[in-house]
Coordinates of C-alpha atoms in Angstrom, one line a residue:
M1344 CA 3.8 5.9 -15.3
E1345 CA 4.0 2.8 -17.5
N1346 CA 0.2 2.7 -17.8
T1347 CA 0.2 6.3 -18.9
L1348 CA 2.8 5.6 -21.5
V1349 CA 0.9 2.6 -22.9
L1350 CA -2.3 4.8 -23.0
S1351 CA -0.6 7.6 -24.8
Q1352 CA 0.9 5.1 -27.4
A1353 CA -2.6 3.7 -27.9
E1354 CA -4.1 7.1 -28.4
A1355 CA -1.3 8.0 -30.9
E1356 CA -1.9 4.9 -32.9
T1357 CA -5.7 5.5 -32.9
R1358 CA -5.1 9.1 -34.2
T1359 CA -2.8 7.7 -36.9
F1360 CA -5.4 5.2 -37.9
I1361 CA -8.2 7.8 -38.0
N1362 CA -5.9 10.0 -40.2
H1363 CA -5.6 7.2 -42.6
V1364 CA -9.3 6.7 -42.7
Y1365 CA -9.9 10.4 -43.5
S1366 CA -7.1 10.4 -46.0
W1367 CA -8.8 7.5 -47.9
M1368 CA -12.2 9.1 -47.6
T1369 CA -10.9 12.4 -48.9
A1370 CA -9.2 10.7 -51.8
G1371 CA -12.4 8.9 -52.6
L1372 CA -14.4 12.1 -52.6
A1373 CA -11.8 13.8 -54.7
V1374 CA -11.9 11.0 -57.3
T1375 CA -15.7 11.1 -57.4
G1376 CA -15.7 14.9 -57.7
A1377 CA -13.2 14.9 -60.5
V1378 CA -15.1 12.3 -62.5
A1379 CA -18.4 14.0 -61.9
W1380 CA -16.8 17.3 -63.0
Y1381 CA -15.4 15.7 -66.1
M1382 CA -18.8 14.3 -67.0
A1383 CA -20.4 17.7 -66.4
A1384 CA -18.0 19.3 -68.8
N1385 CA -19.2 16.9 -71.5
P1386 CA -23.0 17.2 -71.3
A1387 CA -23.5 14.8 -74.3
M1388 CA -22.0 12.0 -72.1
M1389 CA -24.4 12.7 -69.2
I1390 CA -27.4 12.9 -71.5
S1391 CA -26.5 9.6 -73.1
L1392 CA -26.2 8.1 -69.6
V1393 CA -29.7 9.3 -68.8
K1394 CA -31.2 8.2 -72.1
I1395 CA -29.6 4.7 -72.1
R1396 CA -31.4 3.4 -69.0
F1397 CA -29.9 0.0 -69.0
L1398 CA -26.4 1.6 -68.9
F1399 CA -27.3 3.8 -66.0
F1400 CA -28.9 1.1 -63.9
G1401 CA -26.1 -1.3 -64.9
L1402 CA -23.6 1.2 -63.3
L1403 CA -25.7 1.4 -60.2
I1404 CA -25.8 -2.4 -59.9
A1405 CA -22.0 -2.5 -60.5
E1406 CA -21.6 0.0 -57.6
L1407 CA -23.7 -2.2 -55.3
I1408 CA -21.6 -5.3 -56.3
L1409 CA -18.3 -3.5 -55.5
V1410 CA -19.6 -2.3 -52.1
A1411 CA -20.9 -5.8 -51.2
Y1412 CA -17.6 -7.3 -52.4
L1413 CA -15.5 -5.0 -50.3
A1414 CA -17.7 -5.5 -47.2
I1415 CA -18.0 -9.3 -47.4
W1416 CA -14.6 -10.3 -48.7
L1417 CA -12.5 -7.6 -47.1
K1418 CA -10.6 -10.0 -44.8
A1419 CA -9.8 -12.4 -47.7
M1420 CA -8.4 -9.8 -50.1
S1421 CA -5.1 -7.9 -50.0
A1422 CA -4.8 -4.2 -49.1
F1423 CA -4.0 -3.4 -52.7
T1424 CA -7.1 -5.1 -53.9
A1425 CA -9.2 -3.4 -51.3
S1426 CA -7.8 0.0 -52.3
A1427 CA -8.4 -0.8 -56.0
V1428 CA -12.0 -1.7 -55.3
F1429 CA -12.6 1.4 -53.3
V1430 CA -11.1 3.7 -56.0
A1431 CA -13.2 1.8 -58.7
Y1432 CA -16.3 2.4 -56.7
A1433 CA -15.5 6.1 -56.3
V1434 CA -15.0 6.4 -60.1
L1435 CA -18.4 4.7 -60.9
N1436 CA -20.1 6.8 -58.3
G1437 CA -18.6 9.9 -59.9
V1438 CA -20.2 8.8 -63.3
T1439 CA -23.6 8.2 -61.9
I1440 CA -23.7 11.2 -59.5
S1441 CA -22.8 13.5 -62.4
I1442 CA -26.4 13.7 -63.5
I1443 CA -27.0 16.2 -60.6
F1444 CA -25.4 18.8 -62.9
L1445 CA -28.4 18.3 -65.3
V1446 CA -30.8 19.0 -62.5
Y1447 CA -29.2 21.6 -60.2
T1448 CA -27.2 24.7 -60.8
A1449 CA -23.5 24.6 -60.3
S1450 CA -23.6 27.3 -57.6
S1451 CA -26.2 25.4 -55.5
I1452 CA -24.1 22.2 -55.9
A1453 CA -21.0 24.0 -54.7
S1454 CA -22.8 25.7 -51.8
T1455 CA -24.4 22.4 -50.7
F1456 CA -21.1 20.7 -50.8
F1457 CA -19.6 23.2 -48.4
V1458 CA -22.6 23.0 -46.1
T1459 CA -22.2 19.2 -46.2
A1460 CA -18.5 19.4 -45.4
G1461 CA -19.1 21.7 -42.4
T1462 CA -22.0 19.5 -41.0
F1463 CA -20.0 16.3 -41.6
G1464 CA -16.9 17.7 -40.0
L1465 CA -18.8 18.9 -36.8
M1466 CA -20.7 15.6 -36.4
S1467 CA -17.6 13.5 -37.1
L1468 CA -15.6 15.5 -34.5
Y1469 CA -18.4 15.0 -32.0
G1470 CA -18.4 11.3 -32.7
Y1471 CA -14.7 11.1 -32.2
T1472 CA -14.5 13.1 -29.0
T1473 CA -17.7 12.3 -27.1
K1474 CA -17.7 9.9 -24.2
T1475 CA -21.4 9.1 -24.7
D1476 CA -22.1 5.7 -26.3
L1477 CA -23.9 6.4 -29.6
T1478 CA -25.0 2.9 -30.2
T1479 CA -28.7 3.7 -29.6
V1480 CA -28.4 6.7 -32.0
G1481 CA -26.8 4.4 -34.6
N1482 CA -29.6 1.8 -34.2
L1483 CA -32.3 4.4 -34.6
C1484 CA -30.6 5.9 -37.7
F1485 CA -30.2 2.4 -39.2
M1486 CA -33.9 1.7 -38.8
G1487 CA -34.6 5.1 -40.3
L1488 CA -32.4 4.3 -43.2
V1489 CA -34.2 1.0 -43.9
G1490 CA -37.5 3.0 -43.8
I1491 CA -36.2 5.5 -46.2
I1492 CA -35.0 2.8 -48.7
M1493 CA -38.3 1.0 -48.6
A1494 CA -40.4 4.3 -48.9
S1495 CA -38.1 5.5 -51.8
L1496 CA -38.6 2.2 -53.7
V1497 CA -42.3 2.4 -53.3
N1498 CA -42.3 6.1 -54.3
F1499 CA -40.3 5.3 -57.4
F1500 CA -43.6 4.1 -58.8
L1501 CA -46.1 6.3 -56.9
H1502 CA -44.3 9.7 -57.5
N1503 CA -45.9 11.1 -54.3
A1504 CA -44.5 14.6 -53.5
A1505 CA -45.2 14.2 -49.7
V1506 CA -43.2 10.9 -49.5
Y1507 CA -40.4 12.5 -51.5
W1508 CA -40.0 15.4 -49.0
I1509 CA -40.5 13.2 -45.9
T1510 CA -37.7 10.9 -47.0
T1511 CA -35.5 13.8 -48.0
Y1512 CA -35.6 15.5 -44.6
L1513 CA -35.5 12.3 -42.7
G1514 CA -32.5 11.4 -44.8
I1515 CA -30.7 14.5 -43.6
L1516 CA -31.3 13.6 -39.9
V1517 CA -30.4 9.9 -40.5
F1518 CA -27.0 10.7 -42.1
V1519 CA -26.1 13.4 -39.7
G1520 CA -26.6 10.9 -36.9
L1521 CA -24.8 8.1 -38.8
T1522 CA -21.8 10.4 -39.3
A1523 CA -21.3 10.7 -35.5
Y1524 CA -22.1 7.1 -34.8
D1525 CA -19.9 5.6 -37.6
T1526 CA -17.0 7.8 -36.5
Q1527 CA -17.2 6.6 -33.0
K1528 CA -17.6 3.0 -34.1
I1529 CA -14.6 3.2 -36.5
K1530 CA -12.5 4.7 -33.7
N1531 CA -13.5 2.0 -31.2
L1532 CA -12.9 -0.9 -33.7
N1533 CA -9.3 0.1 -34.4
I1534 CA -7.1 -2.8 -33.3
I1535 CA -4.1 -1.5 -31.3
G1536 CA -0.8 -3.1 -32.2
N1537 CA -1.3 -3.8 -35.9
E1538 CA -0.3 -0.3 -37.2
G1539 CA 1.2 -0.5 -40.7
T1540 CA 0.1 -4.0 -41.4
D1541 CA -2.2 -5.1 -44.3
E1542 CA -5.0 -5.6 -41.8
D1543 CA -4.6 -2.0 -40.5
K1544 CA -4.7 -0.7 -44.1
K1545 CA -7.9 -2.7 -44.9
E1546 CA -9.5 -1.5 -41.7
A1547 CA -8.8 2.1 -42.8
I1548 CA -10.2 1.6 -46.2
S1549 CA -13.4 0.0 -44.8
G1550 CA -13.8 2.9 -42.4
A1551 CA -13.2 5.3 -45.2
L1552 CA -15.9 3.7 -47.3
T1553 CA -18.4 4.0 -44.5
L1554 CA -17.7 7.7 -43.9
Y1555 CA -17.6 8.3 -47.7
L1556 CA -21.1 6.9 -48.0
D1557 CA -22.3 9.0 -45.1
F1558 CA -20.9 12.1 -46.7
I1559 CA -22.3 11.4 -50.2
N1560 CA -25.8 10.6 -48.9
L1561 CA -25.9 13.6 -46.6
F1562 CA -24.8 15.8 -49.6
L1563 CA -27.5 14.3 -51.9
S1564 CA -30.2 14.7 -49.2
L1565 CA -29.2 18.4 -48.6
L1566 CA -29.1 19.0 -52.3
R1567 CA -32.6 17.6 -52.7
A1568 CA -33.9 19.8 -49.9
T1569 CA -32.1 23.1 -50.7
G1570 CA -30.6 22.8 -54.2
K1571 CA -31.7 25.3 -56.9
R1572 CA -33.0 23.5 -59.9
R1573 CA -32.3 24.5 -63.5

């Protein structure tokens, strides 16, 4: 009886933690979407962003710095700082991702978002509920991600259509797999007994960032594959 009570308390705490993770992830996506939509409503700002290359690439570098800062120094920072960095990253990503409105129609962006949300939700639910260890899937997806990054960097100079489509469809598979794996990993890494502490809040933000990146990259991969260009 006592063991059952302890188990139910642990499960309840895990569910609360996961709810916090998804709340932060949803907030991050909302911020990114709102900023991107604002940019789309001001085409001159997006065009300037594209034309001024050093500004665009500077923002991309700033995003990488924020992600690295959050990943490496998370334990040393306060929960408030971690949340501020996460929100700042979501804002910057909203600025850079807004250029998709120059390339794709608004209707295809909207439809792709809903397809992404449905796919992400199903795979995340699978990752949360399955008893199967998804470590092997995660490792394969990570290797695939490394391959995609390397191929994309090379293709930035080659402009090969075949490589573009291969990395696009491989990206869909990789981020579908990572969504399930990362959900399971985040669930299993939750520390029982520290609910409500700064550490718990930082863990939730870290998990939210991971799932946020999975969602955004899955969305972009699907958009590249199925989006209707202007």
